Amino acid sequence: MNKKLLALAATSLVLPAFAVPTALAQPAPPAPLPPPVDGAPPPDAGPPPDNGVVASAPPGVVMSPDGWQLSVAATGETQLPIAPLTTAVSSREYLVGGTFVGTVTGNGKTKLNGGVLEAGYQIGCGIELGQVRLIGSVGVGTSGSTLTGGLVPTGVNFPISGTLEIHLKPGTVNQVSVDKKSFKAAPARVTLKDVHIKVDGCAGQSFLRSYATLTSSTTDTDDIVAYYGVTKSV
């Protein structure tokens, strides 16, 4: 009798080893990819990431009435959109760079007294976010149950209702001056590298372009020529 009980106990100890759930087993290996077909084009890798490089527009050139030729140009321009530090969807931020050069040449009739080279960026916003207002109301209500003594309040609630009112305005252009270089004799140069610029309150598509203005001065005159870069939409 004792031998039979020991045999049954041993059997009960062994059975759970065979009852291990199949979910603990290793997953089946993935199916192998089909071999490439000879002559088939490679899969589309999608557009390359934006490296920020943009083409420069032709230089701005003007001949002054005194015989001086003013020229302002840009090279090596970069404009890279980045995520706004505030994480606000109405903010636009960029890392920009480039070299802006202004020259004054020729045989003018007047004496030059230097001038100013200014470089910066213009950010256009399709729709500007205007006033935002929350219009709503708050009420007070009670709930209760009827007992032998009458209505007994059992709770108080405060229902809240409201709407968000947003006023959109036509788009505007924000001009951000990065540097103004005064010079005594041309050529003059301004070089920018990874300069951070931003604009807030933009609810639509944004557009960015560089600009530079060269001012050449004499005792009684100022001659100004401007450069505007290629517009980039973001």
Short mmCIF file of C-alpha atoms in Angstrom, two decimals:
data_model
loop_
_atom_site.label_atom_id
_atom_site.label_comp_id
_atom_site.label_asym_id
_atom_site.label_seq_id
_atom_site.Cartn_x
_atom_site.Cartn_y
_atom_site.Cartn_z
CA MET A 1 0.00 0.00 0.00
CA ASN A 2 2.81 2.42 0.86
CA LYS A 3 4.54 1.64 -2.45
CA LYS A 4 1.38 2.57 -4.37
CA LEU A 5 1.08 5.87 -2.51
CA LEU A 6 4.72 6.73 -3.25
CA ALA A 7 4.20 5.93 -6.91
CA LEU A 8 1.15 8.19 -7.09
CA ALA A 9 3.01 11.01 -5.32
CA ALA A 10 5.90 10.74 -7.74
CA THR A 11 3.49 10.83 -10.66
CA SER A 12 1.82 13.98 -9.28
CA LEU A 13 5.24 15.65 -9.01
CA VAL A 14 6.20 14.80 -12.57
CA LEU A 15 2.98 15.87 -14.28
CA PRO A 16 3.43 19.65 -13.80
CA ALA A 17 6.69 19.49 -15.72
CA PHE A 18 4.74 18.45 -18.82
CA ALA A 19 2.02 21.07 -18.20
CA VAL A 20 4.27 24.13 -18.77
CA PRO A 21 2.36 26.67 -20.89
CA THR A 22 3.52 26.98 -24.46
CA ALA A 23 3.70 30.80 -24.05
CA LEU A 24 7.04 30.42 -22.24
CA ALA A 25 8.64 28.86 -25.30
CA GLN A 26 10.94 30.92 -27.55
CA PRO A 27 9.08 32.76 -30.35
CA ALA A 28 9.39 31.41 -33.82
CA PRO A 29 12.06 33.11 -35.95
CA PRO A 30 10.76 35.64 -38.50
CA ALA A 31 10.22 34.46 -42.02
CA PRO A 32 13.21 35.14 -44.30
CA LEU A 33 12.94 38.04 -46.73
CA PRO A 34 12.46 37.11 -50.38
CA PRO A 35 15.63 37.32 -52.46
CA PRO A 36 16.01 40.50 -54.55
CA VAL A 37 14.93 40.29 -58.14
CA ASP A 38 17.67 40.93 -60.69
CA GLY A 39 17.28 44.35 -62.26
CA ALA A 40 14.67 45.57 -59.76
CA PRO A 41 15.12 49.19 -58.58
CA PRO A 42 16.18 49.69 -54.94
CA PRO A 43 13.44 50.61 -52.46
CA ASP A 44 12.61 54.29 -52.12
CA ALA A 45 14.53 55.76 -49.16
CA GLY A 46 12.35 58.89 -49.07
CA PRO A 47 13.53 62.51 -49.25
CA PRO A 48 16.89 63.34 -47.65
CA PRO A 49 16.85 65.23 -44.34
CA ASP A 50 16.96 69.01 -44.49
CA ASN A 51 20.56 70.16 -44.02
CA GLY A 52 19.59 73.83 -44.08
CA VAL A 53 21.63 74.79 -47.17
CA VAL A 54 19.86 77.34 -49.38
CA ALA A 55 20.86 79.04 -52.61
CA SER A 56 21.77 82.71 -52.61
CA ALA A 57 20.03 85.27 -54.79
CA PRO A 58 21.89 87.58 -57.22
CA PRO A 59 23.67 90.51 -55.54
CA GLY A 60 22.08 93.90 -55.19
CA VAL A 61 23.91 96.55 -57.26
CA VAL A 62 23.34 100.28 -57.71
CA MET A 63 25.29 103.16 -59.27
CA SER A 64 25.12 106.35 -57.23
CA PRO A 65 24.70 109.75 -58.91
CA ASP A 66 28.24 110.58 -57.73
CA GLY A 67 29.77 107.69 -59.69
CA TRP A 68 30.19 105.07 -56.92
CA GLN A 69 29.03 101.51 -57.52
CA LEU A 70 27.52 99.83 -54.46
CA SER A 71 27.16 96.05 -54.30
CA VAL A 72 25.92 93.72 -51.54
CA ALA A 73 25.87 89.92 -51.84
CA ALA A 74 25.61 86.73 -49.76
CA THR A 75 27.30 83.31 -49.92
CA GLY A 76 27.17 80.06 -47.93
CA GLU A 77 23.66 80.61 -46.62
CA THR A 78 21.95 78.11 -44.29
CA GLN A 79 18.42 78.19 -42.85
CA LEU A 80 17.46 75.18 -40.73
CA PRO A 81 14.02 75.01 -39.04
CA ILE A 82 14.21 73.55 -35.52
CA ALA A 83 11.69 72.63 -32.84
CA PRO A 84 10.80 75.66 -30.69
CA LEU A 85 12.30 75.63 -27.22
CA THR A 86 8.90 76.55 -25.76
CA THR A 87 7.22 73.60 -27.59
CA ALA A 88 4.44 76.03 -28.59
CA VAL A 89 2.83 75.21 -31.93
CA SER A 90 2.56 78.95 -32.70
CA SER A 91 6.33 79.55 -32.43
CA ARG A 92 8.84 79.32 -35.28
CA GLU A 93 12.57 78.96 -34.67
CA TYR A 94 15.52 78.64 -37.05
CA LEU A 95 19.29 78.23 -37.05
CA VAL A 96 20.69 80.51 -39.74
CA GLY A 97 24.06 81.41 -41.17
CA GLY A 98 25.85 83.00 -44.12
CA THR A 99 28.42 85.56 -45.20
CA PHE A 100 27.27 89.01 -46.34
CA VAL A 101 29.70 91.35 -48.14
CA GLY A 102 29.29 94.96 -49.18
CA THR A 103 31.63 96.77 -51.60
CA VAL A 104 31.92 100.32 -52.91
CA THR A 105 33.98 100.70 -56.10
CA GLY A 106 34.48 103.17 -58.93
CA ASN A 107 35.82 106.70 -59.36
CA GLY A 108 33.19 108.85 -57.74
CA LYS A 109 33.29 112.62 -57.53
CA THR A 110 32.77 112.77 -53.76
CA LYS A 111 34.78 111.68 -50.74
CA LEU A 112 33.47 108.58 -48.99
CA ASN A 113 33.03 108.62 -45.22
CA GLY A 114 32.36 104.92 -44.70
CA GLY A 115 28.96 103.42 -44.07
CA VAL A 116 26.98 100.58 -42.49
CA LEU A 117 26.38 96.97 -43.52
CA GLU A 118 23.29 95.42 -41.90
CA ALA A 119 22.35 91.72 -42.12
CA GLY A 120 19.24 89.96 -40.84
CA TYR A 121 16.19 87.91 -41.71
CA GLN A 122 12.56 88.42 -42.60
CA ILE A 123 9.99 85.91 -41.32
CA GLY A 124 6.56 85.94 -42.95
CA CYS A 125 3.57 84.31 -41.28
CA GLY A 126 0.49 83.36 -43.32
CA ILE A 127 -1.92 83.70 -40.37
CA GLU A 128 -1.13 85.55 -37.17
CA LEU A 129 -2.61 84.33 -33.89
CA GLY A 130 -4.47 87.25 -32.32
CA GLN A 131 -6.53 87.45 -29.14
CA VAL A 132 -7.55 84.22 -27.41
CA ARG A 133 -10.44 84.28 -24.91
CA LEU A 134 -12.18 81.62 -22.85
CA ILE A 135 -15.91 82.32 -22.63
CA GLY A 136 -17.81 80.18 -20.12
CA SER A 137 -20.06 79.91 -17.11
CA VAL A 138 -20.04 78.06 -13.79
CA GLY A 139 -23.22 76.92 -12.03
CA VAL A 140 -24.11 75.29 -8.72
CA GLY A 141 -26.42 72.30 -8.35
CA THR A 142 -27.46 69.91 -5.58
CA SER A 143 -28.65 66.34 -5.52
CA GLY A 144 -30.59 64.55 -2.73
CA SER A 145 -32.85 61.72 -1.68
CA THR A 146 -36.35 61.72 -0.19
CA LEU A 147 -36.66 60.27 3.30
CA THR A 148 -39.47 60.39 5.83
CA GLY A 149 -38.34 63.81 6.96
CA GLY A 150 -38.29 65.31 3.45
CA LEU A 151 -35.56 65.98 0.88
CA VAL A 152 -32.08 65.41 2.27
CA PRO A 153 -29.19 66.84 0.15
CA THR A 154 -26.48 64.30 -0.55
CA GLY A 155 -24.12 66.20 -2.87
CA VAL A 156 -23.18 69.48 -4.57
CA ASN A 157 -21.90 69.81 -8.16
CA PHE A 158 -20.47 72.71 -10.14
CA PRO A 159 -21.26 72.36 -13.87
CA ILE A 160 -18.83 74.27 -16.10
CA SER A 161 -19.42 75.12 -19.77
CA GLY A 162 -17.44 77.30 -22.11
CA THR A 163 -15.98 77.95 -25.55
CA LEU A 164 -12.52 78.99 -26.70
CA GLU A 165 -12.63 82.09 -28.92
CA ILE A 166 -9.62 82.64 -31.18
CA HIS A 167 -9.19 85.77 -33.30
CA LEU A 168 -6.96 85.23 -36.34
CA LYS A 169 -5.42 88.18 -38.15
CA PRO A 170 -3.90 88.51 -41.62
CA GLY A 171 -0.27 87.50 -41.87
CA THR A 172 2.58 89.85 -41.07
CA VAL A 173 6.31 90.05 -41.81
CA ASN A 174 8.74 90.23 -38.89
CA GLN A 175 12.18 91.67 -39.63
CA VAL A 176 14.97 90.48 -37.33
CA SER A 177 18.19 92.50 -37.54
CA VAL A 178 21.12 90.30 -36.52
CA ASP A 179 24.09 92.65 -36.94
CA LYS A 180 24.98 96.19 -38.06
CA LYS A 181 28.62 96.73 -38.99
CA SER A 182 29.89 100.29 -39.27
CA PHE A 183 32.93 100.65 -41.53
CA LYS A 184 35.28 103.44 -42.59
CA ALA A 185 36.30 101.90 -45.89
CA ALA A 186 34.72 99.15 -48.00
CA PRO A 187 34.64 96.20 -48.42
CA ALA A 188 32.72 95.29 -45.27
CA ARG A 189 31.69 91.80 -44.18
CA VAL A 190 29.31 90.12 -41.71
CA THR A 191 29.55 86.35 -41.15
CA LEU A 192 26.87 84.43 -39.24
CA LYS A 193 27.03 80.82 -38.03
CA ASP A 194 24.18 78.94 -36.29
CA VAL A 195 22.44 82.11 -35.14
CA HIS A 196 19.15 81.36 -33.38
CA ILE A 197 16.14 83.47 -34.44
CA LYS A 198 12.47 83.01 -33.55
CA VAL A 199 9.00 84.49 -33.95
CA ASP A 200 5.86 83.82 -31.90
CA GLY A 201 2.13 83.93 -32.62
CA CYS A 202 2.25 82.29 -36.07
CA ALA A 203 -0.73 80.02 -36.73
CA GLY A 204 -0.13 79.34 -40.43
CA GLN A 205 2.69 78.48 -42.79
CA SER A 206 5.87 80.51 -42.34
CA PHE A 207 8.37 81.86 -44.86
CA LEU A 208 11.98 82.89 -44.26
CA ARG A 209 14.54 84.84 -46.27
CA SER A 210 17.74 86.73 -45.53
CA TYR A 211 18.34 90.38 -46.22
CA ALA A 212 21.30 92.76 -46.17
CA THR A 213 21.52 96.51 -46.73
CA LEU A 214 24.64 98.49 -47.57
CA THR A 215 24.71 102.22 -46.79
CA SER A 216 27.56 104.30 -48.24
CA SER A 217 27.90 107.80 -46.81
CA THR A 218 29.53 111.04 -47.87
CA THR A 219 29.40 114.40 -46.11
CA ASP A 220 25.99 115.23 -47.56
CA THR A 221 24.59 111.97 -49.00
CA ASP A 222 23.62 108.39 -48.19
CA ASP A 223 23.34 105.75 -50.90
CA ILE A 224 21.62 102.48 -49.98
CA VAL A 225 21.36 99.14 -51.80
CA ALA A 226 19.61 96.01 -50.54
CA TYR A 227 19.94 92.26 -51.02
CA TYR A 228 17.10 89.77 -50.46
CA GLY A 229 17.75 86.04 -50.33
CA VAL A 230 15.73 83.17 -51.73
CA THR A 231 12.47 82.64 -49.82
CA LYS A 232 12.18 79.31 -47.99
CA SER A 233 8.77 77.99 -46.94
CA VAL A 234 8.44 75.99 -43.73
#
